[in-house]
Amino acid sequence: MNRFSFNQTRKIRKQLLQVNCGKDHIYIKGNNNVIISVPHGVSQTRLGKHKVAELGTIPMGIIVADNTNSHLIVKTKNNFDDANFDKDCFYREDLKQIIKDNNIKYLIDFHGLARWRSMDVNLGTHLENNVAINKPLFDKLCDRLNQNFVVEIDKPFMASYTTISGYFSKELSMWTIQIEINSGITNDPKNIEKFNLLANTLIDWINNDIVA
């Protein structure tokens, strides 16, 4: 089981952003057919309105990708856009080409929930449209998460066609999931054990249920 301290998770995010300062986003190549997407690890601008960064999604995305050999794409600069809302942006353009070039079949898109939300994890499936290609895989994810976390499906966010998950599911006929994680898990040092448990649950799911 992988274990990280809260300071280590913060260092992971800081180092990634420092090394890639000035870039719209970065891509790290994996060697399977899964890509991890982190579009909101930095602040965004949606319809002219500033939205804060979902800080903990970057270390979660990096840790999961590193331990599953998955591909990884991370937004690293706010260019007055929102990759999870704007159909035309550099992030989505590059993501589409990466998926095609690497025969990627599964897209996992990480987001952050406000800590006042009642659930630990919200799985966005667009009423199961985004996971219909392989419903048993989604069921296995739910089974794993439900053992230790409070999980809601499509509440409060359902990953409709305007989102990365909904868009690529429809556009490329692929399996996608939007995973919203309560920021109380990712941003509070008191909950680092829960962070580690969630990271390892997702790692085991990818390694054993997707790419095994």
Short mmCIF file of C-alpha atoms in Angstrom, two decimals:
data_model
loop_
_atom_site.label_atom_id
_atom_site.label_comp_id
_atom_site.label_asym_id
_atom_site.label_seq_id
_atom_site.Cartn_x
_atom_site.Cartn_y
_atom_site.Cartn_z
CA MET A 1 0.00 0.00 0.00
CA ASN A 2 1.33 3.41 -0.98
CA ARG A 3 1.49 5.97 1.83
CA PHE A 4 2.09 9.69 1.46
CA SER A 5 2.27 12.41 4.08
CA PHE A 6 0.22 15.56 3.60
CA ASN A 7 3.42 17.54 3.00
CA GLN A 8 4.45 15.07 0.31
CA THR A 9 1.18 15.57 -1.55
CA ARG A 10 1.64 19.33 -1.44
CA LYS A 11 5.23 18.99 -2.65
CA ILE A 12 4.08 16.85 -5.60
CA ARG A 13 1.75 19.62 -6.77
CA LYS A 14 4.27 22.42 -6.16
CA GLN A 15 7.06 20.67 -8.07
CA LEU A 16 4.86 19.89 -11.08
CA LEU A 17 3.70 23.49 -11.39
CA GLN A 18 7.19 24.94 -10.85
CA VAL A 19 8.82 22.73 -13.47
CA ASN A 20 6.05 23.45 -15.99
CA CYS A 21 5.57 27.14 -15.28
CA GLY A 22 4.08 28.94 -18.26
CA LYS A 23 2.68 25.85 -20.00
CA ASP A 24 -1.04 25.52 -20.57
CA HIS A 25 -0.90 21.84 -19.62
CA ILE A 26 1.49 18.90 -19.50
CA TYR A 27 1.26 15.34 -20.74
CA ILE A 28 3.19 12.39 -19.29
CA LYS A 29 3.07 9.26 -21.42
CA GLY A 30 2.00 5.97 -19.89
CA ASN A 31 2.09 2.42 -21.22
CA ASN A 32 -1.49 1.19 -20.91
CA ASN A 33 -4.85 2.22 -22.40
CA VAL A 34 -5.92 4.51 -19.52
CA ILE A 35 -5.51 8.28 -19.24
CA ILE A 36 -5.88 10.33 -16.05
CA SER A 37 -7.10 13.88 -16.64
CA VAL A 38 -6.75 16.75 -14.12
CA PRO A 39 -8.23 19.92 -15.65
CA HIS A 40 -8.95 21.93 -12.49
CA GLY A 41 -5.74 21.63 -10.46
CA VAL A 42 -5.17 25.31 -11.22
CA SER A 43 -7.76 28.08 -11.26
CA GLN A 44 -10.13 28.41 -14.23
CA THR A 45 -12.18 31.11 -15.91
CA ARG A 46 -15.70 30.10 -16.90
CA LEU A 47 -17.80 32.62 -18.83
CA GLY A 48 -15.61 35.40 -17.43
CA LYS A 49 -15.93 34.21 -13.83
CA HIS A 50 -12.85 33.16 -11.84
CA LYS A 51 -13.04 29.75 -10.17
CA VAL A 52 -10.56 28.55 -7.58
CA ALA A 53 -8.14 25.67 -8.08
CA GLU A 54 -9.05 22.19 -6.89
CA LEU A 55 -5.66 21.76 -5.21
CA GLY A 56 -5.73 18.12 -4.20
CA THR A 57 -6.62 16.78 -7.62
CA ILE A 58 -3.07 17.19 -8.94
CA PRO A 59 -1.32 14.98 -6.36
CA MET A 60 -4.15 12.44 -6.55
CA GLY A 61 -3.87 12.32 -10.34
CA ILE A 62 -0.08 12.01 -10.31
CA ILE A 63 -0.03 9.32 -7.62
CA VAL A 64 -2.69 7.22 -9.36
CA ALA A 65 -1.05 7.59 -12.79
CA ASP A 66 2.43 6.79 -11.45
CA ASN A 67 1.29 3.62 -9.74
CA THR A 68 -0.73 2.29 -12.67
CA ASN A 69 1.55 3.33 -15.56
CA SER A 70 -1.36 5.32 -16.95
CA HIS A 71 -1.12 8.33 -19.24
CA LEU A 72 -1.56 11.68 -17.49
CA ILE A 73 -2.66 15.13 -18.62
CA VAL A 74 -2.75 18.06 -16.18
CA LYS A 75 -3.78 21.70 -16.66
CA THR A 76 -0.92 23.84 -15.34
CA LYS A 77 -1.96 27.39 -16.19
CA ASN A 78 -5.16 29.42 -16.25
CA ASN A 79 -5.36 30.86 -19.76
CA PHE A 80 -8.74 32.46 -19.01
CA ASP A 81 -10.43 29.20 -19.99
CA ASP A 82 -12.07 26.16 -18.43
CA ALA A 83 -11.06 22.85 -19.98
CA ASN A 84 -14.06 21.10 -18.44
CA PHE A 85 -16.49 23.59 -19.95
CA ASP A 86 -14.99 25.07 -23.13
CA LYS A 87 -15.39 22.79 -26.13
CA ASP A 88 -12.52 24.50 -27.95
CA CYS A 89 -9.33 24.79 -25.89
CA PHE A 90 -5.72 23.60 -26.07
CA TYR A 91 -6.26 21.01 -23.33
CA ARG A 92 -9.11 19.24 -25.13
CA GLU A 93 -7.39 19.43 -28.50
CA ASP A 94 -4.26 17.78 -27.13
CA LEU A 95 -6.25 15.24 -25.10
CA LYS A 96 -8.15 14.12 -28.18
CA GLN A 97 -4.94 13.59 -30.15
CA ILE A 98 -3.29 11.73 -27.26
CA ILE A 99 -6.27 9.38 -27.01
CA LYS A 100 -6.18 8.64 -30.73
CA ASP A 101 -2.39 8.26 -30.94
CA ASN A 102 -2.19 5.86 -27.99
CA ASN A 103 -5.35 3.80 -28.52
CA ILE A 104 -6.65 4.87 -25.13
CA LYS A 105 -9.95 3.26 -24.14
CA TYR A 106 -10.55 4.63 -20.63
CA LEU A 107 -10.57 8.24 -19.42
CA ILE A 108 -10.66 9.07 -15.69
CA ASP A 109 -11.25 12.77 -15.02
CA PHE A 110 -10.47 14.02 -11.50
CA HIS A 111 -12.25 16.95 -9.86
CA GLY A 112 -12.71 18.41 -6.39
CA LEU A 113 -15.89 18.78 -4.34
CA ALA A 114 -16.49 21.50 -1.77
CA ARG A 115 -15.78 20.10 1.69
CA TRP A 116 -19.32 20.89 2.90
CA ARG A 117 -20.74 18.27 0.54
CA SER A 118 -22.16 15.24 2.31
CA MET A 119 -20.41 12.65 0.15
CA ASP A 120 -16.74 11.61 -0.06
CA VAL A 121 -16.89 10.83 -3.77
CA ASN A 122 -19.29 11.78 -6.55
CA LEU A 123 -19.13 9.61 -9.68
CA GLY A 124 -20.40 11.40 -12.77
CA THR A 125 -21.73 9.04 -15.45
CA HIS A 126 -24.35 11.14 -17.28
CA LEU A 127 -27.05 8.67 -16.23
CA GLU A 128 -24.65 5.81 -17.07
CA ASN A 129 -24.25 6.93 -20.69
CA ASN A 130 -20.52 7.49 -20.20
CA VAL A 131 -19.92 4.00 -18.76
CA ALA A 132 -22.41 2.02 -20.86
CA ILE A 133 -19.68 0.42 -22.96
CA ASN A 134 -18.51 -1.50 -19.89
CA LYS A 135 -21.06 -1.29 -17.09
CA PRO A 136 -19.44 -4.13 -15.06
CA LEU A 137 -16.27 -2.06 -14.78
CA PHE A 138 -18.26 0.79 -13.27
CA ASP A 139 -19.96 -1.62 -10.88
CA LYS A 140 -16.56 -2.87 -9.71
CA LEU A 141 -15.46 0.71 -9.03
CA CYS A 142 -18.60 1.32 -6.98
CA ASP A 143 -18.11 -1.92 -5.04
CA ARG A 144 -14.54 -0.95 -4.12
CA LEU A 145 -15.40 2.61 -3.13
CA ASN A 146 -18.53 1.72 -1.16
CA GLN A 147 -16.45 -0.36 1.25
CA ASN A 148 -14.90 2.74 2.83
CA PHE A 149 -16.45 5.88 1.37
CA VAL A 150 -19.77 7.66 1.04
CA VAL A 151 -20.46 7.62 -2.70
CA GLU A 152 -23.11 9.36 -4.78
CA ILE A 153 -23.73 8.77 -8.48
CA ASP A 154 -24.53 11.76 -10.69
CA LYS A 155 -25.14 13.92 -7.59
CA PRO A 156 -24.35 16.77 -7.45
CA PHE A 157 -22.51 16.52 -10.80
CA MET A 158 -23.44 14.14 -13.60
CA ALA A 159 -20.74 14.75 -16.23
CA SER A 160 -23.02 15.81 -19.07
CA TYR A 161 -21.97 16.34 -22.69
CA THR A 162 -20.35 19.73 -21.99
CA THR A 163 -17.76 18.19 -19.63
CA ILE A 164 -14.55 16.42 -20.59
CA SER A 165 -15.99 13.08 -19.54
CA GLY A 166 -19.29 13.53 -21.35
CA TYR A 167 -17.73 15.06 -24.43
CA PHE A 168 -15.15 12.35 -25.03
CA SER A 169 -17.57 9.55 -24.26
CA LYS A 170 -19.84 10.81 -27.03
CA GLU A 171 -17.19 12.12 -29.44
CA LEU A 172 -14.88 9.09 -29.36
CA SER A 173 -17.31 6.37 -28.17
CA MET A 174 -15.09 5.56 -25.20
CA TRP A 175 -15.54 4.68 -21.51
CA THR A 176 -15.19 7.73 -19.25
CA ILE A 177 -15.80 8.59 -15.62
CA GLN A 178 -15.78 11.91 -13.75
CA ILE A 179 -14.53 11.38 -10.19
CA GLU A 180 -15.26 14.26 -7.84
CA ILE A 181 -13.36 14.00 -4.53
CA ASN A 182 -14.36 15.89 -1.41
CA SER A 183 -11.67 18.50 -0.71
CA GLY A 184 -11.88 17.59 2.97
CA ILE A 185 -10.06 14.39 1.95
CA THR A 186 -7.46 15.99 -0.32
CA ASN A 187 -6.85 19.33 1.43
CA ASP A 188 -6.98 18.55 5.15
CA PRO A 189 -3.86 17.04 6.78
CA LYS A 190 -6.08 15.34 9.37
CA ASN A 191 -7.54 13.20 6.59
CA ILE A 192 -4.31 12.02 4.96
CA GLU A 193 -5.07 8.37 5.79
CA LYS A 194 -8.36 8.68 3.95
CA PHE A 195 -6.50 10.28 1.02
CA ASN A 196 -4.11 7.32 0.93
CA LEU A 197 -6.96 4.83 1.18
CA LEU A 198 -8.77 6.45 -1.73
CA ALA A 199 -5.63 6.63 -3.86
CA ASN A 200 -4.88 2.96 -3.25
CA THR A 201 -8.49 1.96 -3.94
CA LEU A 202 -8.34 3.66 -7.34
CA ILE A 203 -4.90 2.20 -8.07
CA ASP A 204 -6.09 -1.33 -7.28
CA TRP A 205 -9.20 -0.82 -9.43
CA ILE A 206 -7.16 0.28 -12.45
CA ASN A 207 -4.48 -2.39 -12.05
CA ASN A 208 -6.82 -5.28 -11.33
CA ASP A 209 -10.07 -4.45 -13.11
CA ILE A 210 -8.98 -2.44 -16.17
CA VAL A 211 -5.49 -3.40 -17.28
CA ALA A 212 -4.97 -6.81 -15.61
#
